[in-house]
Short mmCIF file of C-alpha atoms and ligand atoms in Angstrom, two decimals:
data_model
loop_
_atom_site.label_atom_id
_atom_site.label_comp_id
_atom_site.label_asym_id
_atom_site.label_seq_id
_atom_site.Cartn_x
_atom_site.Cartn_y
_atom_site.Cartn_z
CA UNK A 1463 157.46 -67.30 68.73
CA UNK A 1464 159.25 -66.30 65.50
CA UNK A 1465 161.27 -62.75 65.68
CA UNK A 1466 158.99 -62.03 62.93
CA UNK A 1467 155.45 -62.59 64.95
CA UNK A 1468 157.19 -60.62 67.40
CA UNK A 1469 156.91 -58.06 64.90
CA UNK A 1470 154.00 -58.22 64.13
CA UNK A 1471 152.64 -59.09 67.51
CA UNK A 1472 154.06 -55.69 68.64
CA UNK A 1473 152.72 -53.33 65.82
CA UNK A 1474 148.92 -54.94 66.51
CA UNK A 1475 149.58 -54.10 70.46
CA UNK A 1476 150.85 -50.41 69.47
CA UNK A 1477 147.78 -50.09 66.40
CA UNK A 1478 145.17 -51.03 69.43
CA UNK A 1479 146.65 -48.60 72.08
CA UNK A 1480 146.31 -46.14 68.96
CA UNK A 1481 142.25 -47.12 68.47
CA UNK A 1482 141.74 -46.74 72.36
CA UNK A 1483 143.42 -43.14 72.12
CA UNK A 1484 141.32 -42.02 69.48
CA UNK A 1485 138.42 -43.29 71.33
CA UNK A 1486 139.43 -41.07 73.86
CA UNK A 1487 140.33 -38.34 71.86
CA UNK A 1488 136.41 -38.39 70.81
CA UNK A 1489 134.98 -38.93 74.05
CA UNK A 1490 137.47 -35.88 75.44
CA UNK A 1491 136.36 -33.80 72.29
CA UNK A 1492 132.37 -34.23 73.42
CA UNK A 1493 132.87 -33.59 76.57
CA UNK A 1494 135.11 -31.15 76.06
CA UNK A 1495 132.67 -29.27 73.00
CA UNK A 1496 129.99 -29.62 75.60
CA UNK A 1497 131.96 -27.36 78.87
CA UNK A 1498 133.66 -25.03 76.09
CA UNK A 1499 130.94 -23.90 73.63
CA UNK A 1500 127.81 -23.70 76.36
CA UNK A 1501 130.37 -21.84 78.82
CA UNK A 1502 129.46 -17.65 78.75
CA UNK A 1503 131.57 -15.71 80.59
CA UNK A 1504 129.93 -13.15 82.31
CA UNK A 1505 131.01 -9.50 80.56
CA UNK A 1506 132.67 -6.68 83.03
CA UNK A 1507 132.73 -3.01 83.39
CA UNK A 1508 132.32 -2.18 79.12
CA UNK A 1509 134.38 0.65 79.83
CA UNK A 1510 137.22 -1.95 80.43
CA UNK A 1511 137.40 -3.92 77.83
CA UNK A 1512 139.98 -3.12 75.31
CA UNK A 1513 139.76 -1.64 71.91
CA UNK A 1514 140.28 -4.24 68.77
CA UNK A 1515 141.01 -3.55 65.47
CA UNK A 1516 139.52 -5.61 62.76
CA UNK A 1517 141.22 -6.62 59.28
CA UNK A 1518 139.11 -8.18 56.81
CA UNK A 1519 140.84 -9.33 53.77
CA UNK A 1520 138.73 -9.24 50.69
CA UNK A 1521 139.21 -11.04 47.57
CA UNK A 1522 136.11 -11.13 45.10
CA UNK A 1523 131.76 -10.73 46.14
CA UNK A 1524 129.83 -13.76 47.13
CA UNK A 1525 126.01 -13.51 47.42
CA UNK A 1526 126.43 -13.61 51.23
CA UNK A 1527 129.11 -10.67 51.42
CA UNK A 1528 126.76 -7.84 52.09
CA UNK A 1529 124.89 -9.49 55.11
CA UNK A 1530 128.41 -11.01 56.52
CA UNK A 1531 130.13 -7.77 56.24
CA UNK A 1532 126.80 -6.01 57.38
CA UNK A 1533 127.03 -7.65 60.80
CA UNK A 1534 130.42 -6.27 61.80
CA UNK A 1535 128.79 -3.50 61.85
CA UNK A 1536 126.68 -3.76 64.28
CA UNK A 1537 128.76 -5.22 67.02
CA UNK A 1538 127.38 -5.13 71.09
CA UNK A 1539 131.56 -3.70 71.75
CA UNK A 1540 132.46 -0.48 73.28
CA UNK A 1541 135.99 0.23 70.76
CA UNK A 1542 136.52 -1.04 67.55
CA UNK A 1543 137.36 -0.38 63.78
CA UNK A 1544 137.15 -2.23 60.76
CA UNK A 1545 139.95 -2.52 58.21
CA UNK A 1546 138.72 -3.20 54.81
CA UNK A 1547 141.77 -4.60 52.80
CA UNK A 1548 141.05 -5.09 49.13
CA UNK A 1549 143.61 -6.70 47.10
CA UNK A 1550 142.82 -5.43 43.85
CA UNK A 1551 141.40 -1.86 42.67
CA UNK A 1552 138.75 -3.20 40.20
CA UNK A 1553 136.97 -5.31 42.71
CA UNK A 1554 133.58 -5.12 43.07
CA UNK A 1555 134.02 -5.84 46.33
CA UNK A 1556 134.83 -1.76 47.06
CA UNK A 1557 131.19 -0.44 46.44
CA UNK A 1558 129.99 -2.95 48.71
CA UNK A 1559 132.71 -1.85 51.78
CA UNK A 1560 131.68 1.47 50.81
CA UNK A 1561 128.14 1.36 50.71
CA UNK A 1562 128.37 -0.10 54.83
CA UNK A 1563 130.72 2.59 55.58
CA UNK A 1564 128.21 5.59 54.17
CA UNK A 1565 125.07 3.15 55.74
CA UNK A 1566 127.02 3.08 59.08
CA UNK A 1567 128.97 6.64 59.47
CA UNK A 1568 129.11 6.23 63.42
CA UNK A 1569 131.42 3.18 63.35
CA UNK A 1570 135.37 3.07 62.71
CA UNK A 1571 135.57 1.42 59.29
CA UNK A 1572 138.58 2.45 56.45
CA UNK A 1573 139.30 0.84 53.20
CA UNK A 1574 142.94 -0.11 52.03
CA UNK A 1575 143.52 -0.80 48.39
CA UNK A 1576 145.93 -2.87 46.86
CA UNK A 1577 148.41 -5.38 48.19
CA UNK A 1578 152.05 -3.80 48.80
CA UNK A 1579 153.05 -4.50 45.51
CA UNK A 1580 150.66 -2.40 44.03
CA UNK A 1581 152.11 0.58 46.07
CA UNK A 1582 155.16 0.61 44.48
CA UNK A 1583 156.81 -1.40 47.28
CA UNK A 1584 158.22 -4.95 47.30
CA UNK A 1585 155.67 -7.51 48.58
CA UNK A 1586 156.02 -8.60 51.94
CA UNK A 1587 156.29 -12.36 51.22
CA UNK A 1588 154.06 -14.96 49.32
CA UNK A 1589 151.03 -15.41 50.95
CA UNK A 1590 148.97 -13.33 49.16
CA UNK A 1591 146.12 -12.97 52.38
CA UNK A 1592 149.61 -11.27 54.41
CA UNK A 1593 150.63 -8.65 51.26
CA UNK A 1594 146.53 -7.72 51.34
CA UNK A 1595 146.48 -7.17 55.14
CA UNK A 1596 149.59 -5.88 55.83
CA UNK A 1597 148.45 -2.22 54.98
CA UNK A 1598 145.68 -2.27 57.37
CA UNK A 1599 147.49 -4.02 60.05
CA UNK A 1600 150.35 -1.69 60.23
CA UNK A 1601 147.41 1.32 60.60
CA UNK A 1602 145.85 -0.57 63.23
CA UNK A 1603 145.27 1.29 65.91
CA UNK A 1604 144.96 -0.53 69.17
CA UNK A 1605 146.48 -3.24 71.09
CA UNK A 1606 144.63 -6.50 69.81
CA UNK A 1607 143.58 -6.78 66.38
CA UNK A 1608 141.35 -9.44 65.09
CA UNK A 1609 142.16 -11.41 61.31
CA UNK A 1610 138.78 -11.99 60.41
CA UNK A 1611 138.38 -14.26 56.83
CA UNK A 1612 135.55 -12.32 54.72
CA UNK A 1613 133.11 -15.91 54.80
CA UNK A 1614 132.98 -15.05 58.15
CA UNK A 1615 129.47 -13.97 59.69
CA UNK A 1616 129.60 -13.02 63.80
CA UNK A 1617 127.00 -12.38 66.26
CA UNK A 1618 126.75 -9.03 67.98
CA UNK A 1619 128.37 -10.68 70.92
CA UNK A 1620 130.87 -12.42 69.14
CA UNK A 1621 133.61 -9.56 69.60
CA UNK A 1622 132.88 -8.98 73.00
CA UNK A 1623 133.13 -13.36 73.35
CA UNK A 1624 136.68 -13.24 72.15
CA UNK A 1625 137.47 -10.19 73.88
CA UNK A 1626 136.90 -11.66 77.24
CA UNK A 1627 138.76 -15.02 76.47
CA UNK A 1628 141.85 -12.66 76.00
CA UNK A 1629 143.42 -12.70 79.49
CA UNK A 1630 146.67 -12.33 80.71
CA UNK A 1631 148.55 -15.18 79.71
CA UNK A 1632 146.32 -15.37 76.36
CA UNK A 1633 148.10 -14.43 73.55
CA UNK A 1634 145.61 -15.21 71.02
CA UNK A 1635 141.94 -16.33 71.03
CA UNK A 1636 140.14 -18.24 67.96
CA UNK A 1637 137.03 -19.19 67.00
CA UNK A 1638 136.54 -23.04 65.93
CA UNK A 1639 135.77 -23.09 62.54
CA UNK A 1640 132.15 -24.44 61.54
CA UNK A 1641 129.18 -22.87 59.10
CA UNK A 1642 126.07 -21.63 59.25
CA UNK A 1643 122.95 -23.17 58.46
CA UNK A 1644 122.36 -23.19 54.89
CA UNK A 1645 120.40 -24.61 52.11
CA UNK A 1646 121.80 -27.26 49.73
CA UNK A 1647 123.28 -31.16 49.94
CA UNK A 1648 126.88 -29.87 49.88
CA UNK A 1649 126.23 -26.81 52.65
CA UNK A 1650 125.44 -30.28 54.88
CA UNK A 1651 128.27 -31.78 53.82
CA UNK A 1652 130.30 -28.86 55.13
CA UNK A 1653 128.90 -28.75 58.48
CA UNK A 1654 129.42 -32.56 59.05
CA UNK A 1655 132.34 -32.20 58.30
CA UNK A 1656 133.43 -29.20 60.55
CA UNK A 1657 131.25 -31.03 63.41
CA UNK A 1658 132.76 -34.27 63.40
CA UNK A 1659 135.80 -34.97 61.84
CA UNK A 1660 137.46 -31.42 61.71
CA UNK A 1661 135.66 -30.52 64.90
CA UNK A 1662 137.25 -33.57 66.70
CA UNK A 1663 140.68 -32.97 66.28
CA UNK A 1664 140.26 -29.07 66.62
CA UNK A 1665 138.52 -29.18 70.17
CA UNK A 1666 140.98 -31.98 71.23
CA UNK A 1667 144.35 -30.72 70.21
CA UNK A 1668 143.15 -26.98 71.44
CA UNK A 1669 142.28 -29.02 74.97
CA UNK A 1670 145.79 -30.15 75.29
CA UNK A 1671 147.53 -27.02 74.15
CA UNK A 1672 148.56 -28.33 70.67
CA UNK A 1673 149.26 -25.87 67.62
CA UNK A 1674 146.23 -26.72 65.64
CA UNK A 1675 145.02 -22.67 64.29
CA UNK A 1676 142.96 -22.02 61.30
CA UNK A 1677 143.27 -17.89 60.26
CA UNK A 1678 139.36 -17.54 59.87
CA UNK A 1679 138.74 -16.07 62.83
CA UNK A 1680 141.96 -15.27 65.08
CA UNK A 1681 142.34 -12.23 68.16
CA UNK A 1682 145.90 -11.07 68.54
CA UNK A 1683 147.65 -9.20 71.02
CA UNK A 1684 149.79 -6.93 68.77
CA UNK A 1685 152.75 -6.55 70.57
CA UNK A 1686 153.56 -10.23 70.58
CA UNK A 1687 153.35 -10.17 66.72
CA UNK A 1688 155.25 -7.34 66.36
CA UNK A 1689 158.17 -9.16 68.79
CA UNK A 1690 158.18 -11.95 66.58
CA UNK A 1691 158.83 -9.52 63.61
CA UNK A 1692 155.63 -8.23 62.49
CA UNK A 1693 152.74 -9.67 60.48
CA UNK A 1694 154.97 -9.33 57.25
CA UNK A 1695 157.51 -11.67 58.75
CA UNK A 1696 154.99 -14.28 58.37
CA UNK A 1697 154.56 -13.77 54.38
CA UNK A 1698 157.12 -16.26 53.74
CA UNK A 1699 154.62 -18.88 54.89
CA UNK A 1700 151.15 -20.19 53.31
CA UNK A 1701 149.58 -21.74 56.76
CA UNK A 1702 150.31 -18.15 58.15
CA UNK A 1703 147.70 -19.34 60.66
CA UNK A 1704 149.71 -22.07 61.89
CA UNK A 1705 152.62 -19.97 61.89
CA UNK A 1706 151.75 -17.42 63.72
CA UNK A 1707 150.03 -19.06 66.60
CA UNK A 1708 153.42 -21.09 66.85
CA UNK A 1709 155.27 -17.55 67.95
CA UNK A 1710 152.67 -16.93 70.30
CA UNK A 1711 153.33 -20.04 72.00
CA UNK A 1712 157.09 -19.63 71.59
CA UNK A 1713 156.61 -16.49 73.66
CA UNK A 1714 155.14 -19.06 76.75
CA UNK A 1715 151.62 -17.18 76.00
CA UNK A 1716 148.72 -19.84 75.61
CA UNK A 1717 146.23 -20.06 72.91
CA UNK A 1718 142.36 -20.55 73.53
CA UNK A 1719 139.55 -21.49 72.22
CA UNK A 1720 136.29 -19.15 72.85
CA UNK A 1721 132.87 -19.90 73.23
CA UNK A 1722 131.29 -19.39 70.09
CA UNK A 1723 132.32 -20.96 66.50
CA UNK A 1724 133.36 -19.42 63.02
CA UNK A 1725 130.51 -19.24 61.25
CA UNK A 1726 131.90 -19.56 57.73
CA UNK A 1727 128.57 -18.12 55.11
CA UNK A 1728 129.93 -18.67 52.00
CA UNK A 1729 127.27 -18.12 49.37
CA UNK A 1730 128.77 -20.16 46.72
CA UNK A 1731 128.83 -23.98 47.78
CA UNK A 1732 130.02 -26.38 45.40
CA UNK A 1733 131.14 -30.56 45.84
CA UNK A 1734 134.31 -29.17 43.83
CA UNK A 1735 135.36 -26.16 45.75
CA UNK A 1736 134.90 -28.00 49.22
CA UNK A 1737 136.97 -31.01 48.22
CA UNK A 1738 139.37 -28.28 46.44
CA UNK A 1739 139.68 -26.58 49.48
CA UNK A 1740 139.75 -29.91 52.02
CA UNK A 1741 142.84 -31.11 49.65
CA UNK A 1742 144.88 -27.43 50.09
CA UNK A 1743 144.71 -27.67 53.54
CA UNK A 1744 145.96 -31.30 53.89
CA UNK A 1745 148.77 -30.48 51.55
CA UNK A 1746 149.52 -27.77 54.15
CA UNK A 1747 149.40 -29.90 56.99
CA UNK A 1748 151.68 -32.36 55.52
CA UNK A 1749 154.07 -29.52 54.51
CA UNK A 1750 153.73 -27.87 58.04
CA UNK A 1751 153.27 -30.27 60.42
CA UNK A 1752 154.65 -33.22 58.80
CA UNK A 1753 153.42 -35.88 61.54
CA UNK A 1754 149.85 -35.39 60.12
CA UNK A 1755 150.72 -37.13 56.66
CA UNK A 1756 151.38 -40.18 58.82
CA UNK A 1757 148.32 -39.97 61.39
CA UNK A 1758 146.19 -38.49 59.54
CA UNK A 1759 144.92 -41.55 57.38
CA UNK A 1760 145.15 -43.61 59.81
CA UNK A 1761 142.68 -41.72 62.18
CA UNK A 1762 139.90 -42.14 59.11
CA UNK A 1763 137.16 -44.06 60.75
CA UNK A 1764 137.24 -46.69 57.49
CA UNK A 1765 140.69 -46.60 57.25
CA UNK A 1766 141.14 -47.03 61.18
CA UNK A 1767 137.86 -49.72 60.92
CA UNK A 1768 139.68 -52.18 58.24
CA UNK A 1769 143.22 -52.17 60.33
CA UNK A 1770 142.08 -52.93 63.49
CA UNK A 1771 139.39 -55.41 62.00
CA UNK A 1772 142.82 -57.34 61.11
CA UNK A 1773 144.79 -56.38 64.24
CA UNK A 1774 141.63 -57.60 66.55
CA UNK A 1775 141.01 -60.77 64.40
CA UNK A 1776 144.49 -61.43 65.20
CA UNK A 1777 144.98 -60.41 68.65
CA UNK A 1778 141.37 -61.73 70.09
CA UNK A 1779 140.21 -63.62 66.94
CA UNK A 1780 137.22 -61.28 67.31
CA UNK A 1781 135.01 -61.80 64.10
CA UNK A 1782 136.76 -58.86 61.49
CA UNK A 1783 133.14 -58.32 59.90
CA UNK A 1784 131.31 -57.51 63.32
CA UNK A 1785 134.18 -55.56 64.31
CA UNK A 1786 134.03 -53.42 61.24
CA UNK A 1787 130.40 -52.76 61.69
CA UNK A 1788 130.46 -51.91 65.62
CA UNK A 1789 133.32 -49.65 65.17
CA UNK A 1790 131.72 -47.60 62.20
CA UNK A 1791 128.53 -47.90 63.77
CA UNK A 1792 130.13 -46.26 67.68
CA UNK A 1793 131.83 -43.59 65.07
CA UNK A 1794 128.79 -42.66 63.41
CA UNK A 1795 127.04 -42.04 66.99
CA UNK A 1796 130.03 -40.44 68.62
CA UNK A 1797 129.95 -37.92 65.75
CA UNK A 1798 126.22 -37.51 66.13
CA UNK A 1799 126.53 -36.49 69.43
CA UNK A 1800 129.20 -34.34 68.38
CA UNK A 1801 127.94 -32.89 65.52
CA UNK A 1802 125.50 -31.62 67.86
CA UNK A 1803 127.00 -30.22 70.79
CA UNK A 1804 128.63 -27.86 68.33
CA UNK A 1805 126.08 -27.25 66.83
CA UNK A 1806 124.09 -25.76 70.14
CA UNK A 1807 120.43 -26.01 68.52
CA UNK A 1808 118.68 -28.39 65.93
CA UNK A 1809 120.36 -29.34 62.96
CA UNK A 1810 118.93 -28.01 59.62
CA UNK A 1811 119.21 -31.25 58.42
CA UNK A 1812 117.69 -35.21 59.14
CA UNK A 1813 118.73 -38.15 60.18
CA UNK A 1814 118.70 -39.75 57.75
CA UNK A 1815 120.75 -36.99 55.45
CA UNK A 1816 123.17 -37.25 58.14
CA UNK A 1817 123.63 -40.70 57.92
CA UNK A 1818 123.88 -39.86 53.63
CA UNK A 1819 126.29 -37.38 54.39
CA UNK A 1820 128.62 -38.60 57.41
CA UNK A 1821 128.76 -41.91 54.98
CA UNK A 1822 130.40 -39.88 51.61
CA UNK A 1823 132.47 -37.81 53.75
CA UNK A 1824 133.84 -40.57 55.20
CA UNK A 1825 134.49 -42.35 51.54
CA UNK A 1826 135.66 -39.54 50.13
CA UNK A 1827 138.17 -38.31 52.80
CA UNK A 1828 140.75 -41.27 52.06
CA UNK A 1829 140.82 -39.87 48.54
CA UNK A 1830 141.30 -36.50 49.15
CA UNK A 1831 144.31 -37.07 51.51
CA UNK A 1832 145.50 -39.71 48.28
CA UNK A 1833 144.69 -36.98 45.98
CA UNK A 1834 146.70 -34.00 48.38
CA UNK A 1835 150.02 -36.74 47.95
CA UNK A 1836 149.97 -37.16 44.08
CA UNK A 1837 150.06 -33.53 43.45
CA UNK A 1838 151.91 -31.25 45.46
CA UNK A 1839 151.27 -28.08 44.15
CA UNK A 1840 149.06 -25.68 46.47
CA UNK A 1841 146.59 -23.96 44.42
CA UNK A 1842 144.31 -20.97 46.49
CA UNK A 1843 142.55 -18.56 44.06
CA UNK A 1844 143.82 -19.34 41.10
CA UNK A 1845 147.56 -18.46 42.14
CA UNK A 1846 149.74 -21.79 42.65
CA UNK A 1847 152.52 -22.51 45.43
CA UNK A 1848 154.97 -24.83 46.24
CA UNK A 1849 155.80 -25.11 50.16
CA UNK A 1850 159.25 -26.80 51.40
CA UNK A 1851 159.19 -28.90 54.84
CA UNK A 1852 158.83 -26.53 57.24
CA UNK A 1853 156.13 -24.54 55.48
CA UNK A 1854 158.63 -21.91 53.52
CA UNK A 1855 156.64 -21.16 50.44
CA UNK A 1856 157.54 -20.40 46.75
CA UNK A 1857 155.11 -19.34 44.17
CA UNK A 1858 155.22 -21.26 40.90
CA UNK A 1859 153.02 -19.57 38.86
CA UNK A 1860 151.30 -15.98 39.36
CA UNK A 1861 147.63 -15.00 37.87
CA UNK A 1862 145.93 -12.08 38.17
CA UNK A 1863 144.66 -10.95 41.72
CA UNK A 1864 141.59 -10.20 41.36
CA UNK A 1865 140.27 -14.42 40.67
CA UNK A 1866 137.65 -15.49 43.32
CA UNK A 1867 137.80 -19.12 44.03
C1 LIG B 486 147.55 -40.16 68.91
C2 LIG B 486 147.86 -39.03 68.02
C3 LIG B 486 146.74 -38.77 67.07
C4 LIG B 486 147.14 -37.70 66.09
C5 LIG B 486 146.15 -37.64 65.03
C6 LIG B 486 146.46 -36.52 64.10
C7 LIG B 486 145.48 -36.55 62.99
C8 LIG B 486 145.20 -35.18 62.49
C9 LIG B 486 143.89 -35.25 61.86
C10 LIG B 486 143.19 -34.23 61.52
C11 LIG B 486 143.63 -32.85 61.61
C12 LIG B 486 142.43 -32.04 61.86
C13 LIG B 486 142.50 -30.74 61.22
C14 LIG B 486 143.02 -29.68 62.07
C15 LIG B 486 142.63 -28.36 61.55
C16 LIG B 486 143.60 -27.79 60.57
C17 LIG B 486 142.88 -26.94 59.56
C18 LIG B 486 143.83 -26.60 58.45
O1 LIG B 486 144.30 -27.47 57.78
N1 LIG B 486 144.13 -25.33 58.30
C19 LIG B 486 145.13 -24.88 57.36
C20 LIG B 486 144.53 -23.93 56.36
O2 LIG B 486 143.92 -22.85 57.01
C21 LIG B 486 143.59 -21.79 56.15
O3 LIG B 486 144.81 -21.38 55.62
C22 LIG B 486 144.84 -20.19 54.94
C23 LIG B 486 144.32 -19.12 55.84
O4 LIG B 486 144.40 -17.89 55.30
C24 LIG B 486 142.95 -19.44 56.13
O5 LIG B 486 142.41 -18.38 56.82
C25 LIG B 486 142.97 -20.69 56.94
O6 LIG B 486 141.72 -21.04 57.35
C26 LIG B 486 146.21 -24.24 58.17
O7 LIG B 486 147.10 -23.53 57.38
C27 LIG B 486 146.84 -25.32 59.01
C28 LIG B 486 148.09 -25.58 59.17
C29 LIG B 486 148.64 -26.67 60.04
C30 LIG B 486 147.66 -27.20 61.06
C31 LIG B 486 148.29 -28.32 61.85
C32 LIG B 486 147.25 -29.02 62.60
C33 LIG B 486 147.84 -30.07 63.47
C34 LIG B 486 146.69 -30.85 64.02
C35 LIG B 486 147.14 -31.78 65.06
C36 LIG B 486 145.94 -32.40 65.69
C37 LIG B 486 146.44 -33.27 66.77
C38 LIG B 486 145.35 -33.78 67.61
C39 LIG B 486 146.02 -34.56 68.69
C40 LIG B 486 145.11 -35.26 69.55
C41 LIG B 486 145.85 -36.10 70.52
O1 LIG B 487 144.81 -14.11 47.38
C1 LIG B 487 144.14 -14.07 48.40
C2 LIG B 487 143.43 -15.17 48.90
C3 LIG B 487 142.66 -15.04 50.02
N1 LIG B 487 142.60 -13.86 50.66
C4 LIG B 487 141.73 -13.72 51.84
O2 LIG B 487 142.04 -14.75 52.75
C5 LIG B 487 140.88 -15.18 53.42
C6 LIG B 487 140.75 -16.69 53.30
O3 LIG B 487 140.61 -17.00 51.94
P1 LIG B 487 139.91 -18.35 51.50
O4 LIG B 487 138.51 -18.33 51.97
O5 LIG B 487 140.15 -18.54 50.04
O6 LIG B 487 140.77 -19.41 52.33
P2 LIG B 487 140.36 -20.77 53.00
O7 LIG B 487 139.54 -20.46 54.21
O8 LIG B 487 139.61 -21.52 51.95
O9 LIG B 487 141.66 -21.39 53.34
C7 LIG B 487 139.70 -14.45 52.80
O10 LIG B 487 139.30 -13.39 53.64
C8 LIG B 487 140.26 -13.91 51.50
O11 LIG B 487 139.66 -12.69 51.10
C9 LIG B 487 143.30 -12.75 50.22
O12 LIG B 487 143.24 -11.69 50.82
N2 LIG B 487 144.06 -12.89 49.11
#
């Protein structure tokens, strides 16, 4: 053999133990999905369990806001209080935190408005979610508090889920992001997405202890925030989530997974806004975590499909048409079955619009990661950021707080 087909002989050896791994990973992730999200744990004395103060940074009304906001409310949990942070004093969003605080009297529930700045006091950082919470986290009154996006929509048990995932050697406990049933093409879209491809990597890398957070829906024990320098210390960063499950770790305190998922209930759904959004967060994982820029397209299932349809053809002279097709075809199932488990009931959706909507999501992922390279700029609510290796963040251009998405 030629030095060079030693090359190449080695690369198609090292791209095939990569396709059996992420076989793996998806077989781990449904068997995984399967223990994590049908496991209840069983709840003890409700005197016990600790009190937990909620933030819920606001930014703009959606059609869903009332209901989602309503159900906090109504929580099956002993202790708790809500912290309404509103970024900007003419948001409508104030009569409708007000309105469930007079409807509710009995429960906890304050309003903060205005980010730091608007105080008269120096912002805390750049991240814009941080300066709007940070006035309602530093009145938070008990030991855990829960960051809790406002798309969010819980179950009354949800508190008292996370609650009990929060052991000893827990220092934080999230909630897998995924949606709620809802009508529309795109809503479907969304939940494929979250129940395959995002779902895969989410239960898997939570299984083997790796850093993978997302903010939505995140239970902290205060004290190991506040030893890592606060919430406001984390302001300097844009995947704050990221960040600050990182000093949690740091601290040799494990993160978990609980039993139930983030129901994101958006009431605005839109093709552009959910590739919009898809493309910010790659651009953060290539800024944060910069190993994902290189795996990341090359755990797409067409991407994956059309290199190791060459690498097989060449190591087993296995026909590179048939290959394709099996391999998309054991994808499409594994994610069925996926899609499923984390799911926990009937899908609101067929078949056959599964098949429709698995199919562009997988076409159209390629191009979002392409289209998260050419342009580097971050933009999240109008307001656009730059972020430097290691996930330091600059803003390059500011616009008025108050823009919904
Ligand atoms: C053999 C090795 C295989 C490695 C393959 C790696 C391929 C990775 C592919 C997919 C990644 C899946 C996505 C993970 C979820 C991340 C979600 C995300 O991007 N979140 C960012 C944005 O979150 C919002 O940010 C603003 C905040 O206010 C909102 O509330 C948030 O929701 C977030 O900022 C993320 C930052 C960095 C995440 C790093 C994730 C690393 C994932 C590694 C997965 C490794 C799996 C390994 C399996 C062996
Ligand atoms: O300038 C901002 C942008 C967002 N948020 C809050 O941050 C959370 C996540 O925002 P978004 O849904 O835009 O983020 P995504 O989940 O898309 O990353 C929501 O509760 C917003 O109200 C905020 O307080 N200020």
């Amino acid at each position: 053999m030629e030095p060079a087909e030693y090359v190449i002989f080695g690369l198609c050896i090292v791209l095939f133990v990569g396709f059996i791994v992420n076989l793996l990973i998806h077989i781990l992730a449904i068997v995984y999905g399967k223990w994590k999200l049908s496991r209840k744990l069983s709840p003890p004395v409700v005197e016990d369990l600790p009190g937990i103060s909620i933030i819920k940074p606001l930014v703009g009304v959606d059609p869903n806001l009332f209901d989602n906001l309503e159900a906090y409310f109504n929580f099956k949990y002993p202790q708790y209080e809500i912290l309404f942070c509103i970024q900007d004093e003419l948001d409508s969003v104030i009569m409708i935190a007000q309105s469930l605080i007079l409807k509710y009297p009995k429960v906890d529930a304050k309003i903060f408005i205005g980010d730091t700045e608007l105080k008269g006091k120096k912002n805390v950082g750049v991240n814009p979610k941080i300066n709007n919470m940070i006035r309602g986290y530093e009145a938070a009154k008990y030991d855990l508090f829960l960051i809790s996006d406002s798309s969010i929509k819980m179950k009354e048990d949800t508190l008292m889920d996370m609650a009990l995932h929060m052991t000893e050697k827990i220092g934080l406990v999230q909630q897998m992001p995924f949606v709620c049933d809802r009508p529309g093409f795109v809503s479907h879209l969304e939940k494929i997405f979250f129940g395959t491809h995002h779902g895969k990597m989410y239960l898997v890398a939570n299984f083997l202890g790796i850093n993978c957070a997302s903010g939505m829906s995140t239970l902290f024990r205060k004290e190991i925030i506040e030893e890592a320098g606060g919430l406001a210390h984390f302001g300097k960063y844009l995947a704050e989530d990221y960040m600050l499950a990182q000093a949690v770790l740091d601290r040799g305190y494990k993160v978990l997974l609980c039993s139930q998922t983030a129901l994101q209930n958006s009431g605005y759904t839109s093709l552009t806004t959910f590739h919009d959004r898809l493309i910010r967060w790659t651009k953060l994982r290539n800024a944060t975590v910069v190993t994902t820029m290189f795996f990341e397209p090359i755990y797409q299932c067409i991407v994956q499909g059309l290199i190791m349809a060459f690498v097989t053809e060449y190591l087993f002279s296995w026909s590179p048409l048939v290959f394709f097709m099996v391999h998309v075809l054991i994808w499409f199932l594994l994610d069925y079955i996926l899609l499923s488990i984390i799911q926990q009931g009937p899908l609101p959706f067929s078949k056959f619009e599964f098949l429709v909507g698995w199919i562009l999501n997988e076409i159209s992922y390629p191009i979002l990661v392409c289209r998260a390279h050419w342009d580097p700029i971050i933009t999240w609510r109008s307001r656009k950021y730059k972020i430097r290796w290691g996930g330091i963040t600059t803003e390059v251009t500011s616009a008025p707080p108050s823009q919904s998405k």
